[in-house]
Amino acid sequence: MSNSRGRGLQANALSTFDTVVMAVAGSAPAYSLAATTAVLVGAVGLASPAALLYCAIPMLGIALAFSYLSRIDVNAGASYSWVGRTLHPFLGFMSGWALVISATIFMVAGSLPAGSMTLALFDDNLADNTALSTVVGAAWFVLMLLVVLGGARLTVRAQLVMSGIELTVLALFAVLALFHTGNARTFEWSWLGFSHFDGTAGFASGALIAAFYYWGWDVTSNLSEETRDSRRTTGLAGLIGVGIVFLLFEVFTIAANVILSAQQIEDNDANVLSVLGEEIWPGWGGKLLIVSVMLSTIATLETTLIQVTRSLFAMGRDRTMPSALGRVHRRWNTPWVAIVVVGAVALGMFIASNALGSVGDILADAISAIGLQIAVYYGLAGLAVVVAYRKMLLKSASNFILGGLWPLFGALFMFWIFFESLGQLSTTAIAIGIGGLAVGLIPMLWYWRQGSDYYRPARLDATRTVAADYVPTGATLPDSPVHEGLSTDF
């Protein structure tokens, strides 16, 4: 499994449609609704739809930031590269590290529900067995690990099947929910307003959880070196993905408010969607939505694996982490060392997680911790685009609003919910969230002392960017710069 130095990932493997599918799968609509609705309702009650609505607006700003930045720097590290070349390499590294840590924690937060949902198909009582859920979830995780190892094309084929079934089931139940007659409550427009929040701190804690719902669409940017016409495609796919999952989140959160009682939501903390399905379509509904959640969870494990392994690949290539992480498999063109390392660490965490309690307890703390880390790297990307495009923002209204004002608002919002929610979170969630980020200081300072070129970056400036397509390994176009996987903007 050796590789030649500088060998790149598999170029032009994904189409625009493939990338949109990956963006939606990354946000995992069914999984997010099943695993997070009880946590969100516990934090903000009936204001759940409002939290998702008001987090969607700044989240679109961050998606715009990713879109604009991906036009001028094609890099599997995404925000790790962009932030490092605009704000500061230290901030860039911490941006990449925040993604790596949040994704690694998610391996546990995602695999446990995958296991419990699979068991729930056979026996509801088995689903509450944390040890058995861990074993089955770990088996799904290993399967997805092998799929990701097999290359971008295999990955997207598996994704098309899983996400296709998931979205079909969700669309069916979205329609059925509209005609459901047995209501616990009558719909109120106030659910989309601010009146149900417990002050600004309550709103911030709700928005932090809502950020976790949306998280994952940015996998498109981590796949940029493997996407056709990636300068245009990756950002567009991210924006479309955020739009699609926003609609699904709102429909199902409002349906949960209308159809389920607060007690039903609380009693089924990691399984709200199947209870909702049973209410909408007694007999079959619960099982169908369990299948949807199971597929969604497995699908998002796959996209999360892509995010963390592509980020580590970029770090290994830049020698800000062990250079072995930058090795690419000769046959499959995947960063096999990074994939093996992530798999080993995650499996170790699965075993450790059994000491933390029930599936619901693990999910609640993990979701909040991941929310803190997401806020960091999304916020930094929002600032990075303003710096990269600073000389072009006043050249047109669209540049000013879409490339400057909206991403800046998104960034400030992310930093605000980060600090505002600290007072609301459990000690465990803060320890995992902040502690995970702090660990990154060790490799950052070590490789900075070792003299990695990443810490002497070519500044990212949109006015000096040359429109150049990504050039795959071994291919040279006339008059084109070849960096074999590195950014191609200078």
GROMACS .gro file of C-alpha atoms in nm:
model
  490
    1MET     CA    1   0.000   0.000   0.000
    2SER     CA    2   0.272   0.244  -0.082
    3ASN     CA    3   0.226   0.571  -0.259
    4SER     CA    4   0.443   0.809  -0.453
    5ARG     CA    5   0.500   1.140  -0.284
    6GLY     CA    6   0.252   1.404  -0.394
    7ARG     CA    7   0.007   1.152  -0.537
    8GLY     CA    8  -0.339   1.311  -0.546
    9LEU     CA    9  -0.694   1.193  -0.488
   10GLN     CA   10  -0.912   1.062  -0.772
   11ALA     CA   11  -0.998   1.370  -0.980
   12ASN     CA   12  -1.335   1.422  -1.155
   13ALA     CA   13  -1.498   1.125  -0.980
   14LEU     CA   14  -1.818   1.308  -0.876
   15SER     CA   15  -2.081   1.496  -1.080
   16THR     CA   16  -2.295   1.791  -0.966
   17PHE     CA   17  -2.585   1.558  -0.883
   18ASP     CA   18  -2.356   1.329  -0.683
   19THR     CA   19  -2.229   1.625  -0.486
   20VAL     CA   20  -2.581   1.752  -0.402
   21VAL     CA   21  -2.668   1.402  -0.277
   22MET     CA   22  -2.355   1.407  -0.059
   23ALA     CA   23  -2.451   1.749   0.084
   24VAL     CA   24  -2.799   1.630   0.184
   25ALA     CA   25  -2.662   1.301   0.319
   26GLY     CA   26  -2.401   1.494   0.517
   27SER     CA   27  -2.673   1.681   0.709
   28ALA     CA   28  -2.857   1.346   0.757
   29PRO     CA   29  -3.214   1.474   0.781
   30ALA     CA   30  -3.373   1.157   0.926
   31TYR     CA   31  -3.089   1.097   1.173
   32SER     CA   32  -3.081   1.460   1.286
   33LEU     CA   33  -3.456   1.461   1.348
   34ALA     CA   34  -3.451   1.128   1.534
   35ALA     CA   35  -3.145   1.190   1.748
   36THR     CA   36  -3.174   1.562   1.812
   37THR     CA   37  -3.544   1.654   1.834
   38ALA     CA   38  -3.572   1.549   2.200
   39VAL     CA   39  -3.254   1.743   2.284
   40LEU     CA   40  -3.384   2.052   2.102
   41VAL     CA   41  -3.731   2.030   2.259
   42GLY     CA   42  -3.566   1.984   2.599
   43ALA     CA   43  -3.372   2.308   2.542
   44VAL     CA   44  -3.638   2.534   2.383
   45GLY     CA   45  -3.973   2.349   2.398
   46LEU     CA   46  -4.225   2.460   2.135
   47ALA     CA   47  -3.969   2.702   1.987
   48SER     CA   48  -3.792   2.415   1.806
   49PRO     CA   49  -3.913   2.526   1.458
   50ALA     CA   50  -3.801   2.883   1.535
   51ALA     CA   51  -3.453   2.766   1.644
   52LEU     CA   52  -3.411   2.580   1.314
   53LEU     CA   53  -3.544   2.878   1.114
   54TYR     CA   54  -3.320   3.136   1.277
   55CYS     CA   55  -3.015   2.913   1.256
   56ALA     CA   56  -3.081   2.848   0.885
   57ILE     CA   57  -3.031   3.215   0.795
   58PRO     CA   58  -2.672   3.245   0.929
   59MET     CA   59  -2.603   2.885   0.815
   60LEU     CA   60  -2.680   2.994   0.457
   61GLY     CA   61  -2.425   3.272   0.512
   62ILE     CA   62  -2.163   3.011   0.603
   63ALA     CA   63  -2.264   2.803   0.299
   64LEU     CA   64  -2.211   3.115   0.085
   65ALA     CA   65  -1.867   3.158   0.246
   66PHE     CA   66  -1.775   2.801   0.152
   67SER     CA   67  -1.909   2.859  -0.199
   68TYR     CA   68  -1.701   3.173  -0.256
   69LEU     CA   69  -1.387   3.027  -0.098
   70SER     CA   70  -1.407   2.702  -0.294
   71ARG     CA   71  -1.395   2.909  -0.616
   72ILE     CA   72  -1.048   3.036  -0.535
   73ASP     CA   73  -0.885   2.747  -0.347
   74VAL     CA   74  -0.953   2.382  -0.433
   75ASN     CA   75  -0.834   2.190  -0.128
   76ALA     CA   76  -0.956   1.875   0.048
   77GLY     CA   77  -0.886   2.051   0.379
   78ALA     CA   78  -1.142   2.324   0.295
   79SER     CA   79  -1.163   2.566   0.592
   80TYR     CA   80  -0.828   2.436   0.721
   81SER     CA   81  -0.665   2.575   0.406
   82TRP     CA   82  -0.882   2.885   0.360
   83VAL     CA   83  -0.858   3.013   0.718
   84GLY     CA   84  -0.485   2.941   0.730
   85ARG     CA   85  -0.424   3.145   0.414
   86THR     CA   86  -0.644   3.441   0.508
   87LEU     CA   87  -0.658   3.487   0.887
   88HIS     CA   88  -0.361   3.298   1.034
   89PRO     CA   89  -0.213   2.946   1.000
   90PHE     CA   90  -0.276   2.879   1.371
   91LEU     CA   91  -0.646   2.959   1.326
   92GLY     CA   92  -0.646   2.752   1.008
   93PHE     CA   93  -0.507   2.450   1.188
   94MET     CA   94  -0.759   2.488   1.472
   95SER     CA   95  -1.035   2.516   1.211
   96GLY     CA   96  -0.929   2.183   1.060
   97TRP     CA   97  -0.879   2.031   1.404
   98ALA     CA   98  -1.232   2.137   1.513
   99LEU     CA   99  -1.372   1.941   1.219
  100VAL     CA  100  -1.152   1.639   1.292
  101ILE     CA  101  -1.252   1.627   1.660
  102SER     CA  102  -1.623   1.690   1.601
  103ALA     CA  103  -1.631   1.423   1.330
  104THR     CA  104  -1.449   1.174   1.551
  105ILE     CA  105  -1.692   1.232   1.840
  106PHE     CA  106  -1.974   1.188   1.590
  107MET     CA  107  -1.847   0.840   1.506
  108VAL     CA  108  -1.979   0.739   1.848
  109ALA     CA  109  -2.283   0.969   1.850
  110GLY     CA  110  -2.381   0.835   1.507
  111SER     CA  111  -2.291   0.469   1.536
  112LEU     CA  112  -2.488   0.408   1.857
  113PRO     CA  113  -2.824   0.512   1.701
  114ALA     CA  114  -2.736   0.310   1.388
  115GLY     CA  115  -2.704   0.007   1.613
  116SER     CA  116  -3.014   0.077   1.823
  117MET     CA  117  -3.227   0.150   1.513
  118THR     CA  118  -3.118  -0.176   1.352
  119LEU     CA  119  -3.210  -0.366   1.669
  120ALA     CA  120  -3.544  -0.180   1.694
  121LEU     CA  121  -3.648  -0.336   1.363
  122PHE     CA  122  -3.647  -0.673   1.540
  123ASP     CA  123  -3.731  -0.589   1.901
  124ASP     CA  124  -3.794  -0.249   2.062
  125ASN     CA  125  -3.650  -0.369   2.395
  126LEU     CA  126  -3.316  -0.456   2.236
  127ALA     CA  127  -3.279  -0.098   2.114
  128ASP     CA  128  -3.221   0.022   2.474
  129ASN     CA  129  -2.928  -0.216   2.524
  130THR     CA  130  -2.625   0.015   2.498
  131ALA     CA  131  -2.368  -0.266   2.473
  132LEU     CA  132  -2.553  -0.448   2.195
  133SER     CA  133  -2.624  -0.118   2.014
  134THR     CA  134  -2.251  -0.045   2.028
  135VAL     CA  135  -2.159  -0.379   1.870
  136VAL     CA  136  -2.411  -0.348   1.585
  137GLY     CA  137  -2.326   0.022   1.534
  138ALA     CA  138  -1.955  -0.065   1.520
  139ALA     CA  139  -2.030  -0.326   1.252
  140TRP     CA  140  -2.207  -0.064   1.038
  141PHE     CA  141  -1.918   0.176   1.098
  142VAL     CA  142  -1.660  -0.079   0.979
  143LEU     CA  143  -1.869  -0.146   0.667
  144MET     CA  144  -1.879   0.228   0.585
  145LEU     CA  145  -1.506   0.248   0.654
  146LEU     CA  146  -1.447  -0.015   0.385
  147VAL     CA  147  -1.679   0.166   0.140
  148VAL     CA  148  -1.492   0.495   0.191
  149LEU     CA  149  -1.161   0.310   0.149
  150GLY     CA  150  -1.289   0.176  -0.185
  151GLY     CA  151  -1.293   0.521  -0.346
  152ALA     CA  152  -1.515   0.819  -0.425
  153ARG     CA  153  -1.721   0.643  -0.694
  154LEU     CA  154  -1.808   0.346  -0.471
  155THR     CA  155  -1.886   0.589  -0.188
  156VAL     CA  156  -2.133   0.792  -0.394
  157ARG     CA  157  -2.305   0.480  -0.535
  158ALA     CA  158  -2.370   0.353  -0.183
  159GLN     CA  159  -2.487   0.702  -0.089
  160LEU     CA  160  -2.735   0.723  -0.378
  161VAL     CA  161  -2.907   0.403  -0.262
  162MET     CA  162  -2.919   0.492   0.110
  163SER     CA  163  -3.017   0.856   0.072
  164GLY     CA  164  -3.262   0.778  -0.208
  165ILE     CA  165  -3.464   0.546   0.015
  166GLU     CA  166  -3.434   0.782   0.315
  167LEU     CA  167  -3.560   1.089   0.128
  168THR     CA  168  -3.844   0.896  -0.038
  169VAL     CA  169  -3.971   0.778   0.302
  170LEU     CA  170  -3.936   1.126   0.456
  171ALA     CA  171  -4.123   1.288   0.165
  172LEU     CA  172  -4.407   1.035   0.203
  173PHE     CA  173  -4.443   1.106   0.575
  174ALA     CA  174  -4.418   1.483   0.523
  175VAL     CA  175  -4.729   1.456   0.304
  176LEU     CA  176  -4.909   1.215   0.540
  177ALA     CA  177  -4.839   1.447   0.837
  178LEU     CA  178  -5.035   1.725   0.663
  179PHE     CA  179  -5.349   1.508   0.660
  180HIS     CA  180  -5.309   1.363   1.010
  181THR     CA  181  -5.614   1.433   1.229
  182GLY     CA  182  -5.518   1.316   1.581
  183ASN     CA  183  -5.347   1.626   1.721
  184ALA     CA  184  -5.192   1.688   2.062
  185ARG     CA  185  -5.189   2.062   1.982
  186THR     CA  186  -5.312   2.308   1.720
  187PHE     CA  187  -5.046   2.467   1.502
  188GLU     CA  188  -4.946   2.819   1.610
  189TRP     CA  189  -4.747   3.075   1.412
  190SER     CA  190  -4.582   3.177   1.741
  191TRP     CA  191  -4.370   2.859   1.712
  192LEU     CA  192  -4.176   3.044   1.442
  193GLY     CA  193  -4.131   3.357   1.654
  194PHE     CA  194  -3.920   3.447   1.959
  195SER     CA  195  -4.188   3.431   2.230
  196HIS     CA  196  -4.121   3.071   2.337
  197PHE     CA  197  -3.747   3.117   2.401
  198ASP     CA  198  -3.621   3.154   2.757
  199GLY     CA  199  -3.429   3.478   2.694
  200THR     CA  200  -3.117   3.517   2.480
  201ALA     CA  201  -2.933   3.233   2.657
  202GLY     CA  202  -3.221   2.996   2.579
  203PHE     CA  203  -3.219   3.107   2.217
  204ALA     CA  204  -2.841   3.054   2.195
  205SER     CA  205  -2.858   2.701   2.337
  206GLY     CA  206  -3.135   2.618   2.087
  207ALA     CA  207  -2.937   2.764   1.798
  208LEU     CA  208  -2.629   2.563   1.899
  209ILE     CA  209  -2.830   2.241   1.880
  210ALA     CA  210  -2.986   2.357   1.551
  211ALA     CA  211  -2.634   2.403   1.411
  212PHE     CA  212  -2.578   2.031   1.474
  213TYR     CA  213  -2.890   1.952   1.267
  214TYR     CA  214  -2.744   2.130   0.964
  215TRP     CA  215  -2.382   2.025   1.009
  216GLY     CA  216  -2.238   1.804   0.737
  217TRP     CA  217  -2.340   1.976   0.412
  218ASP     CA  218  -1.981   2.106   0.383
  219VAL     CA  219  -1.857   1.755   0.296
  220THR     CA  220  -1.885   1.886  -0.063
  221SER     CA  221  -1.585   2.111  -0.001
  222ASN     CA  222  -1.378   1.824   0.140
  223LEU     CA  223  -1.455   1.637  -0.184
  224SER     CA  224  -1.351   1.932  -0.404
  225GLU     CA  225  -1.037   1.761  -0.535
  226GLU     CA  226  -1.250   1.467  -0.649
  227THR     CA  227  -1.536   1.667  -0.809
  228ARG     CA  228  -1.581   1.776  -1.170
  229ASP     CA  229  -1.585   2.156  -1.216
  230SER     CA  230  -1.539   2.180  -0.839
  231ARG     CA  231  -1.491   2.557  -0.826
  232ARG     CA  232  -1.856   2.596  -0.920
  233THR     CA  233  -2.006   2.264  -0.809
  234THR     CA  234  -1.901   2.221  -0.446
  235GLY     CA  235  -2.038   2.554  -0.322
  236LEU     CA  236  -2.361   2.528  -0.519
  237ALA     CA  237  -2.424   2.175  -0.390
  238GLY     CA  238  -2.372   2.294  -0.031
  239LEU     CA  239  -2.630   2.572  -0.074
  240ILE     CA  240  -2.885   2.335  -0.232
  241GLY     CA  241  -2.823   2.080   0.045
  242VAL     CA  242  -2.889   2.338   0.321
  243GLY     CA  243  -3.211   2.443   0.147
  244ILE     CA  244  -3.344   2.087   0.114
  245VAL     CA  245  -3.272   1.981   0.471
  246PHE     CA  246  -3.413   2.309   0.609
  247LEU     CA  247  -3.752   2.228   0.454
  248LEU     CA  248  -3.747   1.872   0.589
  249PHE     CA  249  -3.642   1.987   0.937
  250GLU     CA  250  -3.921   2.247   0.957
  251VAL     CA  251  -4.195   2.010   0.835
  252PHE     CA  252  -4.105   1.732   1.078
  253THR     CA  253  -4.035   1.958   1.378
  254ILE     CA  254  -4.373   2.129   1.335
  255ALA     CA  255  -4.534   1.784   1.292
  256ALA     CA  256  -4.372   1.669   1.619
  257ASN     CA  257  -4.508   1.980   1.796
  258VAL     CA  258  -4.859   1.918   1.661
  259ILE     CA  259  -4.884   1.539   1.688
  260LEU     CA  260  -4.669   1.439   1.987
  261SER     CA  261  -4.703   1.540   2.350
  262ALA     CA  262  -4.403   1.671   2.543
  263GLN     CA  263  -4.405   1.346   2.746
  264GLN     CA  264  -4.390   1.130   2.432
  265ILE     CA  265  -4.088   1.327   2.307
  266GLU     CA  266  -3.913   1.307   2.645
  267ASP     CA  267  -3.978   0.932   2.684
  268ASN     CA  268  -3.834   0.853   2.339
  269ASP     CA  269  -3.523   1.070   2.345
  270ALA     CA  270  -3.327   0.883   2.075
  271ASN     CA  271  -3.624   0.750   1.883
  272VAL     CA  272  -3.869   1.040   1.835
  273LEU     CA  273  -3.913   0.989   1.462
  274SER     CA  274  -4.036   0.628   1.489
  275VAL     CA  275  -4.294   0.735   1.752
  276LEU     CA  276  -4.407   1.013   1.517
  277GLY     CA  277  -4.428   0.760   1.233
  278GLU     CA  278  -4.640   0.526   1.446
  279GLU     CA  279  -4.882   0.810   1.522
  280ILE     CA  280  -4.909   0.910   1.155
  281TRP     CA  281  -4.936   0.553   1.019
  282PRO     CA  282  -5.007   0.298   1.293
  283GLY     CA  283  -4.847  -0.039   1.232
  284TRP     CA  284  -4.614   0.041   0.944
  285GLY     CA  285  -4.519   0.403   1.009
  286GLY     CA  286  -4.277   0.345   1.295
  287LYS     CA  287  -4.091   0.067   1.114
  288LEU     CA  288  -4.060   0.264   0.789
  289LEU     CA  289  -3.917   0.567   0.967
  290ILE     CA  290  -3.681   0.345   1.166
  291VAL     CA  291  -3.548   0.216   0.831
  292SER     CA  292  -3.515   0.577   0.712
  293VAL     CA  293  -3.326   0.681   1.026
  294MET     CA  294  -3.103   0.375   1.012
  295LEU     CA  295  -3.008   0.445   0.649
  296SER     CA  296  -2.963   0.815   0.721
  297THR     CA  297  -2.733   0.740   1.014
  298ILE     CA  298  -2.522   0.497   0.813
  299ALA     CA  299  -2.513   0.743   0.521
  300THR     CA  300  -2.394   1.029   0.740
  301LEU     CA  301  -2.130   0.806   0.901
  302GLU     CA  302  -1.996   0.770   0.548
  303THR     CA  303  -1.992   1.146   0.476
  304THR     CA  304  -1.840   1.220   0.817
  305LEU     CA  305  -1.566   0.966   0.748
  306ILE     CA  306  -1.497   1.150   0.422
  307GLN     CA  307  -1.475   1.484   0.602
  308VAL     CA  308  -1.236   1.369   0.872
  309THR     CA  309  -1.015   1.157   0.647
  310ARG     CA  310  -0.988   1.423   0.373
  311SER     CA  311  -0.904   1.685   0.639
  312LEU     CA  312  -0.635   1.461   0.789
  313PHE     CA  313  -0.509   1.386   0.437
  314ALA     CA  314  -0.465   1.760   0.373
  315MET     CA  315  -0.290   1.801   0.709
  316GLY     CA  316  -0.058   1.507   0.641
  317ARG     CA  317   0.020   1.644   0.295
  318ASP     CA  318   0.109   1.982   0.447
  319ARG     CA  319   0.304   1.810   0.728
  320THR     CA  320   0.101   1.976   1.003
  321MET     CA  321   0.017   1.622   1.118
  322PRO     CA  322   0.218   1.300   1.058
  323SER     CA  323   0.300   1.292   0.684
  324ALA     CA  324   0.183   0.928   0.659
  325LEU     CA  325  -0.176   1.062   0.678
  326GLY     CA  326  -0.118   1.218   0.335
  327ARG     CA  327  -0.054   0.881   0.169
  328VAL     CA  328  -0.296   0.774  -0.104
  329HIS     CA  329  -0.375   0.414  -0.198
  330ARG     CA  330  -0.239   0.332  -0.546
  331ARG     CA  331  -0.550   0.150  -0.663
  332TRP     CA  332  -0.839   0.329  -0.491
  333ASN     CA  333  -0.694   0.682  -0.471
  334THR     CA  334  -0.811   0.720  -0.111
  335PRO     CA  335  -0.611   0.839   0.194
  336TRP     CA  336  -0.586   0.488   0.336
  337VAL     CA  337  -0.361   0.568   0.634
  338ALA     CA  338  -0.601   0.840   0.754
  339ILE     CA  339  -0.895   0.602   0.710
  340VAL     CA  340  -0.726   0.324   0.912
  341VAL     CA  341  -0.623   0.565   1.191
  342VAL     CA  342  -0.974   0.717   1.220
  343GLY     CA  343  -1.126   0.367   1.224
  344ALA     CA  344  -0.899   0.250   1.505
  345VAL     CA  345  -0.960   0.562   1.719
  346ALA     CA  346  -1.337   0.549   1.668
  347LEU     CA  347  -1.361   0.180   1.757
  348GLY     CA  348  -1.168   0.252   2.076
  349MET     CA  349  -1.415   0.530   2.158
  350PHE     CA  350  -1.710   0.296   2.100
  351ILE     CA  351  -1.581   0.071   2.376
  352ALA     CA  352  -1.517   0.366   2.609
  353SER     CA  353  -1.862   0.514   2.544
  354ASN     CA  354  -2.031   0.220   2.717
  355ALA     CA  355  -1.913   0.362   3.048
  356LEU     CA  356  -2.098   0.689   2.985
  357GLY     CA  357  -2.454   0.560   3.022
  358SER     CA  358  -2.753   0.524   2.794
  359VAL     CA  359  -2.773   0.607   2.424
  360GLY     CA  360  -2.980   0.916   2.507
  361ASP     CA  361  -2.728   1.046   2.765
  362ILE     CA  362  -2.436   0.998   2.527
  363LEU     CA  363  -2.623   1.175   2.245
  364ALA     CA  364  -2.719   1.481   2.450
  365ASP     CA  365  -2.363   1.562   2.561
  366ALA     CA  366  -2.206   1.471   2.227
  367ILE     CA  367  -2.447   1.690   2.028
  368SER     CA  368  -2.376   1.995   2.244
  369ALA     CA  369  -1.999   1.936   2.234
  370ILE     CA  370  -2.002   1.897   1.857
  371GLY     CA  371  -2.214   2.215   1.832
  372LEU     CA  372  -1.936   2.414   2.002
  373GLN     CA  373  -1.674   2.279   1.762
  374ILE     CA  374  -1.892   2.338   1.456
  375ALA     CA  375  -1.944   2.700   1.564
  376VAL     CA  376  -1.565   2.751   1.571
  377TYR     CA  377  -1.478   2.628   1.222
  378TYR     CA  378  -1.791   2.763   1.053
  379GLY     CA  379  -1.735   3.101   1.217
  380LEU     CA  380  -1.371   3.118   1.107
  381ALA     CA  381  -1.468   3.031   0.746
  382GLY     CA  382  -1.724   3.314   0.751
  383LEU     CA  383  -1.448   3.561   0.847
  384ALA     CA  384  -1.203   3.411   0.595
  385VAL     CA  385  -1.421   3.484   0.292
  386VAL     CA  386  -1.452   3.851   0.388
  387VAL     CA  387  -1.073   3.881   0.406
  388ALA     CA  388  -1.013   3.687   0.083
  389TYR     CA  389  -1.266   3.899  -0.112
  390ARG     CA  390  -1.209   4.228   0.069
  391LYS     CA  391  -1.088   4.409  -0.248
  392MET     CA  392  -1.388   4.291  -0.450
  393LEU     CA  393  -1.677   4.342  -0.207
  394LEU     CA  394  -1.763   4.691  -0.330
  395LYS     CA  395  -1.752   4.599  -0.700
  396SER     CA  396  -2.110   4.471  -0.704
  397ALA     CA  397  -2.414   4.442  -0.475
  398SER     CA  398  -2.407   4.061  -0.497
  399ASN     CA  399  -2.040   4.050  -0.394
  400PHE     CA  400  -2.112   4.281  -0.101
  401ILE     CA  401  -2.416   4.090   0.027
  402LEU     CA  402  -2.340   3.729  -0.069
  403GLY     CA  403  -1.961   3.734  -0.033
  404GLY     CA  404  -1.934   3.980   0.256
  405LEU     CA  405  -2.232   4.086   0.465
  406TRP     CA  406  -2.420   3.754   0.488
  407PRO     CA  407  -2.113   3.536   0.560
  408LEU     CA  408  -1.994   3.793   0.817
  409PHE     CA  409  -2.335   3.780   0.988
  410GLY     CA  410  -2.310   3.400   0.983
  411ALA     CA  411  -1.965   3.411   1.141
  412LEU     CA  412  -2.066   3.654   1.417
  413PHE     CA  413  -2.376   3.444   1.489
  414MET     CA  414  -2.166   3.128   1.523
  415PHE     CA  415  -1.925   3.295   1.766
  416TRP     CA  416  -2.215   3.444   1.961
  417ILE     CA  417  -2.392   3.112   2.014
  418PHE     CA  418  -2.057   2.957   2.111
  419PHE     CA  419  -1.998   3.197   2.399
  420GLU     CA  420  -2.363   3.252   2.496
  421SER     CA  421  -2.438   2.879   2.528
  422LEU     CA  422  -2.139   2.798   2.751
  423GLY     CA  423  -2.340   2.891   3.060
  424GLN     CA  424  -2.625   2.659   2.959
  425LEU     CA  425  -2.431   2.340   2.882
  426SER     CA  426  -2.339   2.051   3.111
  427THR     CA  427  -1.985   2.024   3.242
  428THR     CA  428  -1.937   1.706   3.036
  429ALA     CA  429  -2.042   1.876   2.711
  430ILE     CA  430  -1.808   2.172   2.773
  431ALA     CA  431  -1.520   1.941   2.872
  432ILE     CA  432  -1.561   1.737   2.551
  433GLY     CA  433  -1.615   2.045   2.332
  434ILE     CA  434  -1.342   2.277   2.466
  435GLY     CA  435  -1.108   1.998   2.578
  436GLY     CA  436  -1.117   1.842   2.232
  437LEU     CA  437  -1.017   2.173   2.075
  438ALA     CA  438  -0.741   2.231   2.332
  439VAL     CA  439  -0.576   1.897   2.250
  440GLY     CA  440  -0.514   2.034   1.900
  441LEU     CA  441  -0.264   2.286   2.039
  442ILE     CA  442  -0.013   2.001   2.086
  443PRO     CA  443   0.027   1.892   1.719
  444MET     CA  444  -0.015   2.252   1.604
  445LEU     CA  445   0.279   2.382   1.807
  446TRP     CA  446   0.491   2.070   1.742
  447TYR     CA  447   0.467   2.088   1.362
  448TRP     CA  448   0.502   2.468   1.366
  449ARG     CA  449   0.835   2.417   1.544
  450GLN     CA  450   0.925   2.154   1.282
  451GLY     CA  451   0.894   2.422   1.013
  452SER     CA  452   0.595   2.301   0.808
  453ASP     CA  453   0.544   2.517   0.498
  454TYR     CA  454   0.178   2.547   0.594
  455TYR     CA  455   0.285   2.806   0.851
  456ARG     CA  456   0.436   3.022   0.573
  457PRO     CA  457   0.132   3.039   0.345
  458ALA     CA  458   0.074   3.208   0.010
  459ARG     CA  459  -0.198   3.458   0.101
  460LEU     CA  460  -0.542   3.390  -0.044
  461ASP     CA  461  -0.662   3.692  -0.243
  462ALA     CA  462  -0.960   3.667  -0.478
  463THR     CA  463  -0.830   3.948  -0.702
  464ARG     CA  464  -0.516   3.749  -0.787
  465THR     CA  465  -0.686   3.415  -0.844
  466VAL     CA  466  -0.640   3.251  -1.182
  467ALA     CA  467  -0.927   3.034  -1.304
  468ALA     CA  468  -0.750   2.700  -1.333
  469ASP     CA  469  -0.908   2.357  -1.323
  470TYR     CA  470  -0.780   2.093  -1.086
  471VAL     CA  471  -0.525   1.879  -1.270
  472PRO     CA  472  -0.515   1.507  -1.181
  473THR     CA  473  -0.193   1.327  -1.101
  474GLY     CA  474   0.012   1.251  -1.410
  475ALA     CA  475  -0.185   1.481  -1.641
  476THR     CA  476  -0.051   1.813  -1.761
  477LEU     CA  477  -0.254   2.065  -1.954
  478PRO     CA  478  -0.080   2.326  -2.172
  479ASP     CA  479   0.010   2.636  -1.972
  480SER     CA  480  -0.150   2.505  -1.655
  481PRO     CA  481   0.007   2.491  -1.308
  482VAL     CA  482   0.018   2.139  -1.167
  483HIS     CA  483   0.012   2.088  -0.794
  484GLU     CA  484  -0.119   1.731  -0.776
  485GLY     CA  485  -0.387   1.785  -0.519
  486LEU     CA  486  -0.267   2.116  -0.380
  487SER     CA  487  -0.463   2.435  -0.440
  488THR     CA  488  -0.435   2.555  -0.798
  489ASP     CA  489  -0.498   2.926  -0.764
  490PHE     CA  490  -0.146   3.068  -0.810
   0.00000   0.00000   0.00000
